PDB file of C-alpha atoms in Angstrom:
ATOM      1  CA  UNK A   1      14.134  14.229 -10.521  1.00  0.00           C
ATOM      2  CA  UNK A   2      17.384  15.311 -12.402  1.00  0.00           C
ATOM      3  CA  UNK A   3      19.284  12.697 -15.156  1.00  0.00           C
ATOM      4  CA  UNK A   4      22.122  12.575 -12.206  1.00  0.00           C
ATOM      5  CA  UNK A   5      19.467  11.282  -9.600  1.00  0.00           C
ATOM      6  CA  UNK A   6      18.443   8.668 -11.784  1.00  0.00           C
ATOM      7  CA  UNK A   7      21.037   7.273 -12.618  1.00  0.00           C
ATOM      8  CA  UNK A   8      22.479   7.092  -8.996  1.00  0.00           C
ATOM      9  CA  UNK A   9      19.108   5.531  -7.975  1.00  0.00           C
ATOM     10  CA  UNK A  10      19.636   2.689 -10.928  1.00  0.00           C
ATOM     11  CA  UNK A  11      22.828   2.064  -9.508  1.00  0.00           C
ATOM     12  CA  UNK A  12      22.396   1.492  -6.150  1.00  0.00           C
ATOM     13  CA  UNK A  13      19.133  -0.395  -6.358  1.00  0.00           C
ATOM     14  CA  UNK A  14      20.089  -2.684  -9.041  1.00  0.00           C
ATOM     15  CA  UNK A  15      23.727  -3.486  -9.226  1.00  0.00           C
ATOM     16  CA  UNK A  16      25.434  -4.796  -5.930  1.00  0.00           C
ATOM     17  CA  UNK A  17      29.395  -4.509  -6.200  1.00  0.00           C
ATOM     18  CA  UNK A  18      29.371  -7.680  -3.817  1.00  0.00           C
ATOM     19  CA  UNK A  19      26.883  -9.962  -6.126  1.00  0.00           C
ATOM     20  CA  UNK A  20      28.012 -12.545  -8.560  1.00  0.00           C
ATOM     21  CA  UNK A  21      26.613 -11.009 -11.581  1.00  0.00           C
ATOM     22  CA  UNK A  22      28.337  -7.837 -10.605  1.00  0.00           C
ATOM     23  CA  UNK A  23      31.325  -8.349 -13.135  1.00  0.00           C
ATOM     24  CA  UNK A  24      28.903  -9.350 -15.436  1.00  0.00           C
ATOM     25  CA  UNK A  25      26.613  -6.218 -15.140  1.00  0.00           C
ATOM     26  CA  UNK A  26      23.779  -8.292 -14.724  1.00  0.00           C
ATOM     27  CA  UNK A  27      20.298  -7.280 -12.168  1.00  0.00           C
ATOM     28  CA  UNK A  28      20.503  -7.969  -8.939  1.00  0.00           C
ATOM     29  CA  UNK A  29      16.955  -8.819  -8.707  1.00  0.00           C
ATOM     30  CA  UNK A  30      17.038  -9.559  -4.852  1.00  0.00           C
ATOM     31  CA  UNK A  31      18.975  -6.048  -4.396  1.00  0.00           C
ATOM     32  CA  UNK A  32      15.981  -4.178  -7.423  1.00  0.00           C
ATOM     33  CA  UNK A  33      13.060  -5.800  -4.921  1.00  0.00           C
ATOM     34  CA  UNK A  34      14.007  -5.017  -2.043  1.00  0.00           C
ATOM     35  CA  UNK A  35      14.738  -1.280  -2.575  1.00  0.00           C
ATOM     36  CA  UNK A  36      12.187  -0.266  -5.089  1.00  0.00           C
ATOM     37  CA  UNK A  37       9.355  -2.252  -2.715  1.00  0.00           C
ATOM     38  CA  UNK A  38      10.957  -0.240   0.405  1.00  0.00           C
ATOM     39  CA  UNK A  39      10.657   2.781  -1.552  1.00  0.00           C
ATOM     40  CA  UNK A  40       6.931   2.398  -2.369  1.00  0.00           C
ATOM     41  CA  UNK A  41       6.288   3.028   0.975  1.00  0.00           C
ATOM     42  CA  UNK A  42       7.454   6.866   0.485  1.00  0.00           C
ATOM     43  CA  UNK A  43       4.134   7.769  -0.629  1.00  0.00           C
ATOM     44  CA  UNK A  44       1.724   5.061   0.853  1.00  0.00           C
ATOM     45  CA  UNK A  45       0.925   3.920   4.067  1.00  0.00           C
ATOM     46  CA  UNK A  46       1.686   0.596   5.086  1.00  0.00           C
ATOM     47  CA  UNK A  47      -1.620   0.165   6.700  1.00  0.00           C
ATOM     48  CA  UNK A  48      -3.566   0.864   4.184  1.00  0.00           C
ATOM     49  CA  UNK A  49      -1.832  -1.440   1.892  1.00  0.00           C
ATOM     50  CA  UNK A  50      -2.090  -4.595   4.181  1.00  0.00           C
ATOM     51  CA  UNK A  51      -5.993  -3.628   4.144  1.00  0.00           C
ATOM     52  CA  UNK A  52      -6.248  -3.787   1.125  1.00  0.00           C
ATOM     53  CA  UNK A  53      -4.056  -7.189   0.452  1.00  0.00           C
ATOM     54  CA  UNK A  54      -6.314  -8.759   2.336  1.00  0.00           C
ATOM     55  CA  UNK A  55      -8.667  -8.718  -0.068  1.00  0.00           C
ATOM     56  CA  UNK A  56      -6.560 -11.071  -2.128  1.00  0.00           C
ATOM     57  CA  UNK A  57      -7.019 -13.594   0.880  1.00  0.00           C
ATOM     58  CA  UNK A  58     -10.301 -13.554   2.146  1.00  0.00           C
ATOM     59  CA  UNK A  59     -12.736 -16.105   0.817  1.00  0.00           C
ATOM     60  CA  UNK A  60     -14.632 -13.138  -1.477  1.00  0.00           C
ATOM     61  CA  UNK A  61     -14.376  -9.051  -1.012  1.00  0.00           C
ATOM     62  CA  UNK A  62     -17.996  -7.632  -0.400  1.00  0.00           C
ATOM     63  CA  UNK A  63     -19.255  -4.371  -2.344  1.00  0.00           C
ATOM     64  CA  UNK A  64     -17.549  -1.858   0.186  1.00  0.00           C
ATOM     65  CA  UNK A  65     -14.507  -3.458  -0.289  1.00  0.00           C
ATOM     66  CA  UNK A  66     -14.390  -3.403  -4.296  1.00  0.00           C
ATOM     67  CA  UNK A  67     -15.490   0.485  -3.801  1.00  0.00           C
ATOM     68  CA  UNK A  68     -11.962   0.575  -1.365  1.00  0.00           C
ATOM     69  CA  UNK A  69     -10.302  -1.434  -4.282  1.00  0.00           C
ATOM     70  CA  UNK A  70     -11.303   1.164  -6.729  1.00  0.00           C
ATOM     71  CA  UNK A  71     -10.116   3.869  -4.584  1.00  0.00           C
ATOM     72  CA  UNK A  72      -7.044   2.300  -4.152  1.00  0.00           C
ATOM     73  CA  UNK A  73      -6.458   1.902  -7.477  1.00  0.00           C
ATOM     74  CA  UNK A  74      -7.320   5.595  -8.626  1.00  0.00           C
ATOM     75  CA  UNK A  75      -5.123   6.977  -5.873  1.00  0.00           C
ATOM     76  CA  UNK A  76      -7.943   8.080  -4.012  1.00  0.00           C
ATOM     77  CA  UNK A  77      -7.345   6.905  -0.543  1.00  0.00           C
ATOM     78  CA  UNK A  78      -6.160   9.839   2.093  1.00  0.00           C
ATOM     79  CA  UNK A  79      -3.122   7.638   3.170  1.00  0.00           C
ATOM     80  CA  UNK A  80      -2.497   9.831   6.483  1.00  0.00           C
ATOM     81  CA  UNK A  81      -6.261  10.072   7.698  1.00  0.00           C
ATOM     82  CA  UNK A  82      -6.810   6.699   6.819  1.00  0.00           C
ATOM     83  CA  UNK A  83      -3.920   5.755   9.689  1.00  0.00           C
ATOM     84  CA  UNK A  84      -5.189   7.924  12.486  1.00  0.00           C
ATOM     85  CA  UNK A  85      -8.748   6.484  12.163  1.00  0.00           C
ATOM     86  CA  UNK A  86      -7.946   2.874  11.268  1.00  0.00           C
ATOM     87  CA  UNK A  87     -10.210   2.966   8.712  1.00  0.00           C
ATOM     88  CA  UNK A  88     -10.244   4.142   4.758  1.00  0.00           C
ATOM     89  CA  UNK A  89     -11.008   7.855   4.618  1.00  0.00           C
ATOM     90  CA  UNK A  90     -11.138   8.575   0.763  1.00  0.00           C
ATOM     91  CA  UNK A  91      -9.889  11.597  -0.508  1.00  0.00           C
ATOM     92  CA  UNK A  92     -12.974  13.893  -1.398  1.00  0.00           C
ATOM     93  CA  UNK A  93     -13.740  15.523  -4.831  1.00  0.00           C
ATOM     94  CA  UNK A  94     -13.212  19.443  -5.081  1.00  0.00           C
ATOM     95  CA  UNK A  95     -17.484  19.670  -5.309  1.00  0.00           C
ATOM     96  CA  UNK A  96     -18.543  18.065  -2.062  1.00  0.00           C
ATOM     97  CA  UNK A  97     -21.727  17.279  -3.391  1.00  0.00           C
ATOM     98  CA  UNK A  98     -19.954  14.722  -5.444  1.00  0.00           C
ATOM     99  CA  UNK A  99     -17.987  12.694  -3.409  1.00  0.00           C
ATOM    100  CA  UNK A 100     -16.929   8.986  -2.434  1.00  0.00           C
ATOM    101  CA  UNK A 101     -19.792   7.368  -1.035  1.00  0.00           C
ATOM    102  CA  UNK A 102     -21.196   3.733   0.220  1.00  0.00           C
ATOM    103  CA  UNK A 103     -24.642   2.899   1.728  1.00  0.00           C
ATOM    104  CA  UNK A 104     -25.339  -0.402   1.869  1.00  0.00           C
ATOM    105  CA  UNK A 105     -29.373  -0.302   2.449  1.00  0.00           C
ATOM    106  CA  UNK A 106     -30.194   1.835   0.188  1.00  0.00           C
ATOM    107  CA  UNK A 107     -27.569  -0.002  -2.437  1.00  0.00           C
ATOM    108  CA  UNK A 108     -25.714   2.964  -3.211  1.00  0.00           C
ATOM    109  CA  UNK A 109     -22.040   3.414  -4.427  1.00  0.00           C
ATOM    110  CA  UNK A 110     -20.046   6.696  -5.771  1.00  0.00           C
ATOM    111  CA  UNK A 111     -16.923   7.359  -6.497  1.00  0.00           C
ATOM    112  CA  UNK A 112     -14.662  10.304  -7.912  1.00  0.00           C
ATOM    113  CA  UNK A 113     -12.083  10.106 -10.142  1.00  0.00           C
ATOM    114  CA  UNK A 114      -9.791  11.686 -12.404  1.00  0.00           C
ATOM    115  CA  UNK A 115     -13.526  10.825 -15.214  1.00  0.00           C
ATOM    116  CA  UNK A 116     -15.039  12.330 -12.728  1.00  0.00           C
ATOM    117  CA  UNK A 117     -18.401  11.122 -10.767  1.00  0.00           C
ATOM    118  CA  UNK A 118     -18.908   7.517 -11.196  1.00  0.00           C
ATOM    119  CA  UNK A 119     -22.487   6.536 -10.074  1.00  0.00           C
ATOM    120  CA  UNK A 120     -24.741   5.720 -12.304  1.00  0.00           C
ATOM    121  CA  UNK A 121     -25.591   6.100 -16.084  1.00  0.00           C
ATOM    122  CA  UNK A 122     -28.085   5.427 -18.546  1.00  0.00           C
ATOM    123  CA  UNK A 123     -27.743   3.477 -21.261  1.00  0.00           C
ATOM    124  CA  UNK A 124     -29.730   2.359 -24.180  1.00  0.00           C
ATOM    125  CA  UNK A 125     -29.646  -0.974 -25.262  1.00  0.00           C
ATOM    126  CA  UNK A 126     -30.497  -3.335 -28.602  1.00  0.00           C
ATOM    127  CA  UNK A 127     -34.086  -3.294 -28.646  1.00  0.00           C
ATOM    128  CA  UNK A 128     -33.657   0.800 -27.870  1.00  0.00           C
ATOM    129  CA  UNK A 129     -35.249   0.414 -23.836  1.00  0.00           C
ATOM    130  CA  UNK A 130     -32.782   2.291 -21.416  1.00  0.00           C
ATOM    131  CA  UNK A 131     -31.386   0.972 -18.655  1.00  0.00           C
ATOM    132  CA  UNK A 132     -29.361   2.581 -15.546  1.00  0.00           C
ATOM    133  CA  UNK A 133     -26.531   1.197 -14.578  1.00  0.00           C
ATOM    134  CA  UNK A 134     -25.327   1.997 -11.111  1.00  0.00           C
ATOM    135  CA  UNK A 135     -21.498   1.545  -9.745  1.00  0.00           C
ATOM    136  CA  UNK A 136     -22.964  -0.339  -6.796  1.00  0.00           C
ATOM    137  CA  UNK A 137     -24.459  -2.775  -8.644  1.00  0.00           C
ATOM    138  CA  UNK A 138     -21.235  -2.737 -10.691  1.00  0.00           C
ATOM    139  CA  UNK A 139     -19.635  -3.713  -7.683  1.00  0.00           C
ATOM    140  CA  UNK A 140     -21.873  -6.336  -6.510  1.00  0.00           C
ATOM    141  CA  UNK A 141     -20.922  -7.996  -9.962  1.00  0.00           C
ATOM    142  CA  UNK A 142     -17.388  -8.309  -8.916  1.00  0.00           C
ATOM    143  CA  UNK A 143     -18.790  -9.696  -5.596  1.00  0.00           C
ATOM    144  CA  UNK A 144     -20.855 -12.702  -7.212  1.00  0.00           C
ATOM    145  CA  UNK A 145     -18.052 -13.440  -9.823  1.00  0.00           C
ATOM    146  CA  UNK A 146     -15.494 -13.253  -7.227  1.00  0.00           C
ATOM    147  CA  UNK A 147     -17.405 -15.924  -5.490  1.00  0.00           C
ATOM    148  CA  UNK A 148     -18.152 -17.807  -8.849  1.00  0.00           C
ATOM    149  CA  UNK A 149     -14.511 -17.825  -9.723  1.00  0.00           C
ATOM    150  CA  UNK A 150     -13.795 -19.292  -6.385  1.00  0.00           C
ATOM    151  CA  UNK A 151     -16.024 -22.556  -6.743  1.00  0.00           C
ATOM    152  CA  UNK A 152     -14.311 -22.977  -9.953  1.00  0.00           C
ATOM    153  CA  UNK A 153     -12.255 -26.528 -10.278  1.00  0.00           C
ATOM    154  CA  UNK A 154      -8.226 -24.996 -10.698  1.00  0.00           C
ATOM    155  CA  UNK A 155      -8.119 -26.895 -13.839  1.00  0.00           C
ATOM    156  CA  UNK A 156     -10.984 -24.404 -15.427  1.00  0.00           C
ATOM    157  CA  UNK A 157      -9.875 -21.068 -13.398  1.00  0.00           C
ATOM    158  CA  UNK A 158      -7.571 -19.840 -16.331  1.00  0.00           C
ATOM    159  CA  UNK A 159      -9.738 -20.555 -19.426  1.00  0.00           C
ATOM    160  CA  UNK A 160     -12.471 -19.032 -17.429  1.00  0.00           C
ATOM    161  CA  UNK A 161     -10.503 -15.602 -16.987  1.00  0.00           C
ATOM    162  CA  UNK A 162     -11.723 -14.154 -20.661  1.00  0.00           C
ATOM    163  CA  UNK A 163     -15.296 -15.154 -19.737  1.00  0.00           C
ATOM    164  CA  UNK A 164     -15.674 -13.410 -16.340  1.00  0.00           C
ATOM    165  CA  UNK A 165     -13.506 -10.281 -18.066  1.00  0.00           C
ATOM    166  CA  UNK A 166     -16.368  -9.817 -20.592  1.00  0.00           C
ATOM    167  CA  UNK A 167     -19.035  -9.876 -17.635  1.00  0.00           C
ATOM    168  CA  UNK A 168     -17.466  -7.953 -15.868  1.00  0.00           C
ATOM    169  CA  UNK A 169     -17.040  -5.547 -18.608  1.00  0.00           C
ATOM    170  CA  UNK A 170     -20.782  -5.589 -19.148  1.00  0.00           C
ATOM    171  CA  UNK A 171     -21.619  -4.490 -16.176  1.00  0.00           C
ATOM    172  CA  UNK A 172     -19.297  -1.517 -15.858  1.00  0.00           C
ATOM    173  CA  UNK A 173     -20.212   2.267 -16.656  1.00  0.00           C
ATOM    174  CA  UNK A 174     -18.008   4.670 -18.027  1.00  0.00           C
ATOM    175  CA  UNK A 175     -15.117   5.956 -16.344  1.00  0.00           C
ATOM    176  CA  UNK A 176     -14.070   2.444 -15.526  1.00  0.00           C
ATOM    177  CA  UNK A 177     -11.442   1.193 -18.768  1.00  0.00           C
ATOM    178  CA  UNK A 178      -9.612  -1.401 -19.223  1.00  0.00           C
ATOM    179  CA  UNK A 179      -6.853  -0.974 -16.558  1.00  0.00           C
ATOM    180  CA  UNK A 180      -9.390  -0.495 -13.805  1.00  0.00           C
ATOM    181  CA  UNK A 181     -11.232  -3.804 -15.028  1.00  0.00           C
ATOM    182  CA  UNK A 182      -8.549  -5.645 -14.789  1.00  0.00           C
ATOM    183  CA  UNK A 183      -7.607  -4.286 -11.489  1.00  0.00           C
ATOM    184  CA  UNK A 184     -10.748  -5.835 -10.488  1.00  0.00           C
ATOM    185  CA  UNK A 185     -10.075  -9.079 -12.041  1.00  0.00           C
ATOM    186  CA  UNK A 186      -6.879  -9.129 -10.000  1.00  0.00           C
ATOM    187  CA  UNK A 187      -8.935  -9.318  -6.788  1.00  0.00           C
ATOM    188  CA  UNK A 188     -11.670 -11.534  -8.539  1.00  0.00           C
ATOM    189  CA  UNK A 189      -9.223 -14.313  -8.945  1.00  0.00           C
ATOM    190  CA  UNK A 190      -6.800 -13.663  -5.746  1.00  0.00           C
ATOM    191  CA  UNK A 191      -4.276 -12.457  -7.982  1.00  0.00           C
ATOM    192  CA  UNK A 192      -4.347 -15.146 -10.170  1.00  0.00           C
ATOM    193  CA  UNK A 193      -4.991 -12.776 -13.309  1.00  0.00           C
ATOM    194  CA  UNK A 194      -2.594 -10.101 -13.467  1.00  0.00           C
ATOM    195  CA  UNK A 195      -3.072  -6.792 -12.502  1.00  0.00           C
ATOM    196  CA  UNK A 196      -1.741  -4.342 -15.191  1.00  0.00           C
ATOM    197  CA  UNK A 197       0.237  -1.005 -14.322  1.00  0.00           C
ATOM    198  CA  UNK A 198       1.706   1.267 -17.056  1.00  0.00           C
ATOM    199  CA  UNK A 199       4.387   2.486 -14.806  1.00  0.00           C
ATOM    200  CA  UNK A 200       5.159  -1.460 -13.758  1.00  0.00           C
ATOM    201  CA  UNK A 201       5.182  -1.779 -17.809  1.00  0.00           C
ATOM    202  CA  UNK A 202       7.509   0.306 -18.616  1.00  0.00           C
ATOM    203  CA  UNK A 203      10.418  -1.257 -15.820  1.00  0.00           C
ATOM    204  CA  UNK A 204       9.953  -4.287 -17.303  1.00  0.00           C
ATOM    205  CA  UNK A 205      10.326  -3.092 -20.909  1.00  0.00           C
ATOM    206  CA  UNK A 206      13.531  -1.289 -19.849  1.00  0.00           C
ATOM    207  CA  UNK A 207      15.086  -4.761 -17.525  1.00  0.00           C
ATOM    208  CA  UNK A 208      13.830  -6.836 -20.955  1.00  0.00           C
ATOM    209  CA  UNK A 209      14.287  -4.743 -24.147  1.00  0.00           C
ATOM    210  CA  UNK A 210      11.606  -6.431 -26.913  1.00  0.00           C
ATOM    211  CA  UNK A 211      12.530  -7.853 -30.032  1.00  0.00           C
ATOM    212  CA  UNK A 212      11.717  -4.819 -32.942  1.00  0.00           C
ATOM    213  CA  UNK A 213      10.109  -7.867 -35.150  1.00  0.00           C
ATOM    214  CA  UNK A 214       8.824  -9.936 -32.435  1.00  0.00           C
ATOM    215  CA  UNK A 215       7.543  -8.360 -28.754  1.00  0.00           C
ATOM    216  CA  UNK A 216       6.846 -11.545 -27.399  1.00  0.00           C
ATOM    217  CA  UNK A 217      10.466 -12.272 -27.467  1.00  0.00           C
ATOM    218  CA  UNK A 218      12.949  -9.786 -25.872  1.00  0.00           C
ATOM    219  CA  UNK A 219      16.855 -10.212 -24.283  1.00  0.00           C
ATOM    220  CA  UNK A 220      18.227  -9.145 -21.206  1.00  0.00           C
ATOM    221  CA  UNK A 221      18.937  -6.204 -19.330  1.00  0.00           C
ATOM    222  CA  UNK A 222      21.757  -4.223 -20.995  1.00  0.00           C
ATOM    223  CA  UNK A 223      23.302  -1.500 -18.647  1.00  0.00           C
ATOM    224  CA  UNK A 224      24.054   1.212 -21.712  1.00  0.00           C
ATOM    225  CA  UNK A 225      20.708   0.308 -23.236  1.00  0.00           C
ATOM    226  CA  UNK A 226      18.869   0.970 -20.116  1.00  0.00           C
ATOM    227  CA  UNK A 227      15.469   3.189 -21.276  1.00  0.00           C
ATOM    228  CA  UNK A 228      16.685   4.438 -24.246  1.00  0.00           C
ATOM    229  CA  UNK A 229      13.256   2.885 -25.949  1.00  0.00           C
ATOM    230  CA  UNK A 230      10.830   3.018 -23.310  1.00  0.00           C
ATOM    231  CA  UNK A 231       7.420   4.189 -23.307  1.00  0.00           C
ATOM    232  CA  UNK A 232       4.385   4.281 -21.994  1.00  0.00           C
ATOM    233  CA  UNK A 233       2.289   1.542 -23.594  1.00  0.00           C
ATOM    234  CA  UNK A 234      -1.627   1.207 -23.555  1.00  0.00           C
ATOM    235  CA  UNK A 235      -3.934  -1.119 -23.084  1.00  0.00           C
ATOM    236  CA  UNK A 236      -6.925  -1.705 -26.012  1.00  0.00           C
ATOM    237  CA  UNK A 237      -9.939   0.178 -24.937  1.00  0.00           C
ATOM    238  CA  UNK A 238     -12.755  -2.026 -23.398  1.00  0.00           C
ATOM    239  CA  UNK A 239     -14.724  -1.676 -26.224  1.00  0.00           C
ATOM    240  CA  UNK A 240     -12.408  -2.249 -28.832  1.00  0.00           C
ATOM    241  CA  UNK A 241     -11.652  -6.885 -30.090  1.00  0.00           C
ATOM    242  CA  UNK A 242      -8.127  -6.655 -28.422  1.00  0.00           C
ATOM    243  CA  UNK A 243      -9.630  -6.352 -25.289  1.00  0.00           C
ATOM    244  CA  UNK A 244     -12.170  -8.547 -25.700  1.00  0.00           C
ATOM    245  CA  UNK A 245      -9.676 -11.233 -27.106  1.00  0.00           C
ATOM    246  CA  UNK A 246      -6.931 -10.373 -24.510  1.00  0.00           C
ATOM    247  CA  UNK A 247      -5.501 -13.381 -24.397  1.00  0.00           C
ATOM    248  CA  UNK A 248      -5.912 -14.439 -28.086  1.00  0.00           C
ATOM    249  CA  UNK A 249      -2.561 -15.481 -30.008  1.00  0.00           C
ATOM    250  CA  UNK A 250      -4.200 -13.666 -33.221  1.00  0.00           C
ATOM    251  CA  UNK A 251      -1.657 -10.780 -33.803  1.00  0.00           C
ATOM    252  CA  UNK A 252      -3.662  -8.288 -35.256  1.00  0.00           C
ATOM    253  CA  UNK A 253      -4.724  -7.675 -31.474  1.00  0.00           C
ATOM    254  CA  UNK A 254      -3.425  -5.587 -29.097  1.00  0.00           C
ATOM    255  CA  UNK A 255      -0.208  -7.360 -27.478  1.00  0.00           C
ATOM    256  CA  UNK A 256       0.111  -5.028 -24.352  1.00  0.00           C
ATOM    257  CA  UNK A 257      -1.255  -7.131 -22.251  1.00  0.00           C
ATOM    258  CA  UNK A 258       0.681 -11.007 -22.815  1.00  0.00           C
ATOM    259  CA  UNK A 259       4.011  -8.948 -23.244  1.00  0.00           C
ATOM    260  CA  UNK A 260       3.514  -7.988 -19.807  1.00  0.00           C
ATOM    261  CA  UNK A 261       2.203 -11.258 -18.636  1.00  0.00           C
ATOM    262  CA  UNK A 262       5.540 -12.994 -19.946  1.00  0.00           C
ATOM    263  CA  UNK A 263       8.180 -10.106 -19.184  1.00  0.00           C
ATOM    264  CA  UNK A 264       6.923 -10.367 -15.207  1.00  0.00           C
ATOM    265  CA  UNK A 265       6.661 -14.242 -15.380  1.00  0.00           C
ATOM    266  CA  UNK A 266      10.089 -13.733 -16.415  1.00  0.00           C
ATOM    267  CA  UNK A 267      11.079 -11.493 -13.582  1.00  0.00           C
ATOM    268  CA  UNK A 268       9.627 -13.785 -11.228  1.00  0.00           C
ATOM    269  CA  UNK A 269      11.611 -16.824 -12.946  1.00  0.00           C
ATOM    270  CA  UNK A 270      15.215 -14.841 -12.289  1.00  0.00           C
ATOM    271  CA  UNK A 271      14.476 -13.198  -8.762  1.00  0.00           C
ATOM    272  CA  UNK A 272      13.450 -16.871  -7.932  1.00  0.00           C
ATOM    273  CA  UNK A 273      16.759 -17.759  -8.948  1.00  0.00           C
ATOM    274  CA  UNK A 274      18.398 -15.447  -6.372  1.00  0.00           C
ATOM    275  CA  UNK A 275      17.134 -16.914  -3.652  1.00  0.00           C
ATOM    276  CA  UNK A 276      17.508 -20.001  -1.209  1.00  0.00           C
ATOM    277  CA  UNK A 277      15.939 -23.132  -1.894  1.00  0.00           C
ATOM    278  CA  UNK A 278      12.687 -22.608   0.697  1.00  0.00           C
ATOM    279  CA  UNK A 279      12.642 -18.601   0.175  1.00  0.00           C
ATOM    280  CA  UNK A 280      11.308 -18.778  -3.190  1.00  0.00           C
ATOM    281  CA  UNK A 281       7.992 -17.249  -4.435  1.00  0.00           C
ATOM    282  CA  UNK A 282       4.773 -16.828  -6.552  1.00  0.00           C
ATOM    283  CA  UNK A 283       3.728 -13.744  -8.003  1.00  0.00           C
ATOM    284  CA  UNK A 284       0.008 -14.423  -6.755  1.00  0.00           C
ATOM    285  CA  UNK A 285       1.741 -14.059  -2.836  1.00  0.00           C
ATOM    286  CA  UNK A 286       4.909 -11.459  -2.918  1.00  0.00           C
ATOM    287  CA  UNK A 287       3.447  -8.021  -3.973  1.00  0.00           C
ATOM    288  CA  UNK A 288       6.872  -6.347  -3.387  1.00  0.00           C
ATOM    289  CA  UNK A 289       7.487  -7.259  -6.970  1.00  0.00           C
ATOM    290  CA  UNK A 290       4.647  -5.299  -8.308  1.00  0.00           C
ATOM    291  CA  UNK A 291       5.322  -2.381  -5.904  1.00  0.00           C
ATOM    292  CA  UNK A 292       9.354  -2.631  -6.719  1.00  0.00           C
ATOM    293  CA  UNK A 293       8.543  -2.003 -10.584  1.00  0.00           C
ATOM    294  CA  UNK A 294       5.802   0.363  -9.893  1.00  0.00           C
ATOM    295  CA  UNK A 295       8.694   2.695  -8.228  1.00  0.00           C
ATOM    296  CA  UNK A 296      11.280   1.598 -10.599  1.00  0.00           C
ATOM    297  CA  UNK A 297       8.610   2.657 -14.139  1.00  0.00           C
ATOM    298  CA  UNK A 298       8.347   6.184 -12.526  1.00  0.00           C
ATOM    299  CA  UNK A 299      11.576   7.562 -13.583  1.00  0.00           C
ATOM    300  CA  UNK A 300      11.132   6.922 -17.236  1.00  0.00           C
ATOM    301  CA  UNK A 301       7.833   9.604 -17.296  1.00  0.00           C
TER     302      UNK A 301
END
């Protein structure tokens, strides 16, 4: 996409001539969702997207539906097969022999990615005895803590998020990082821990420019600013303290993650002022947010 196209696309979806903050320059963030969300739909199929929202409703995803997840996640979902069938047709790896794969009885899970085949893998651990991991029994971990998280008091759900992070991370072979683990978290507490997207990052770095000293502070959307200091940003490796302390206020860790957190809380906070009293929302139930900043962080690659 040309410099021309992008900038015609910022216009349109983010300043309406009609709005009140027009004169002001301000985001219309009821004009930004609704565009950028209808856009997502471009290059994914509705269907499969409501299947696999409904995983953030029902009561706890099973193992074939954190392998769907995962697939969703990685891309790997054949959007037009998985319409004509009703059902999620993954997209197969160039060697057939190593492809997407669930069987329930015999407790087996694959998966392909951009790492490669994700199976299984041995490991060795401190008192030097190996020990195979397996992606289905990966999976089954997300199952039980999924079901853990849900008998949780609400009081206790957030302070528990770190906790469940680290088993999860435990139980996860390589190939799966720290974006993909949190994906799962996402789903483990019905949206309740954010999911993270670099693309969805780097919107909400250009709507609220950070503060050079201070990242956790940041102004306003500034229309002759827009992008001129936005970049992809990382998460800490799953292996590495930041992630392990991802919600610590210790600043020699890796602030990716709570600079997110508060720049979307902060999105939510204005769109919700756009709106009628009755009309308002929560992050953890409108997804056209995360899909409208997905769309948006694409033209700053």
């Amino acid at each position: 996409m040309n410099e021309e196209s992008k900038v015609t696309l910022y216009n349109v979806a983010t300043f309406d001539p009609n709005s009140p903050n027009a004169e002001e320059g301000k985001l219309d963030f009821t004009n930004f969702v609704k565009t950028y969300s209808h856009m997502y739909y471009f290059q994914t199929c509705k269907w499969v997207e409501q299947q696999i929202e409904k995983y953030l409703r029902e009561e706890a995803p099973d193992v074939e539906a954190f392998l769907k997840i995962f697939a969703w996640k990685t891309n790997k979902i054949d959007q037009k097969q998985s319409l004509c069938k009703k059902d999620i047709v993954y997209i197969a790896g160039e060697d057939k022999k190593k492809n997407w794969n669930f069987n329930k009885k015999d407790r087996v899970a694959s998966a392909v990615t951009r790492h490669g085949l994700i199976e299984k893998e041995t490991v060795k651990k401190e008192n030097g005895e190996e020990e195979t991991k397996t992606l289905y029994d990966f999976l089954n971990t997300a199952v039980d803590l999924s079901k853990s998280y849900r008998s949780l008091k609400e009081n206790d759900k957030k302070e528990k998020q770190q906790k469940f992070l680290e088993k999860l991370t435990i139980a996860s072979l390589k190939g799966i990082g720290s974006v993909y683990l949190i994906t799962f978290m996402y789903f483990i507490t019905q949206g309740e821990m954010r999911i993270y997207d670099i693309f969805a990052m780097m919107a909400l770095d250009a709507i609220y420019p950070s503060n050079v000293q201070d990242e956790l502070s940041f102004g306003s959307l500034n229309s002759l600013y827009i992008g001129a200091n936005v970049k992809p940003r990382d998460l800490p490796q799953k292996d590495q303290l930041g992630f392990k302390n991802l919600f610590s206020d210790n600043k020699r860790y890796n602030k990716t993650y709570q600079i997110y957190i508060k720049k979307l809380n902060q999105f939510v906070e204005d769109y919700n002022k756009e709106l009628p009293e009755g009309q308002k929302v929560t992050y953890e139930k409108c997804r056209d947010i995360d899909r409208a900043l997905w769309v948006y962080g694409h033209f700053f690659q």
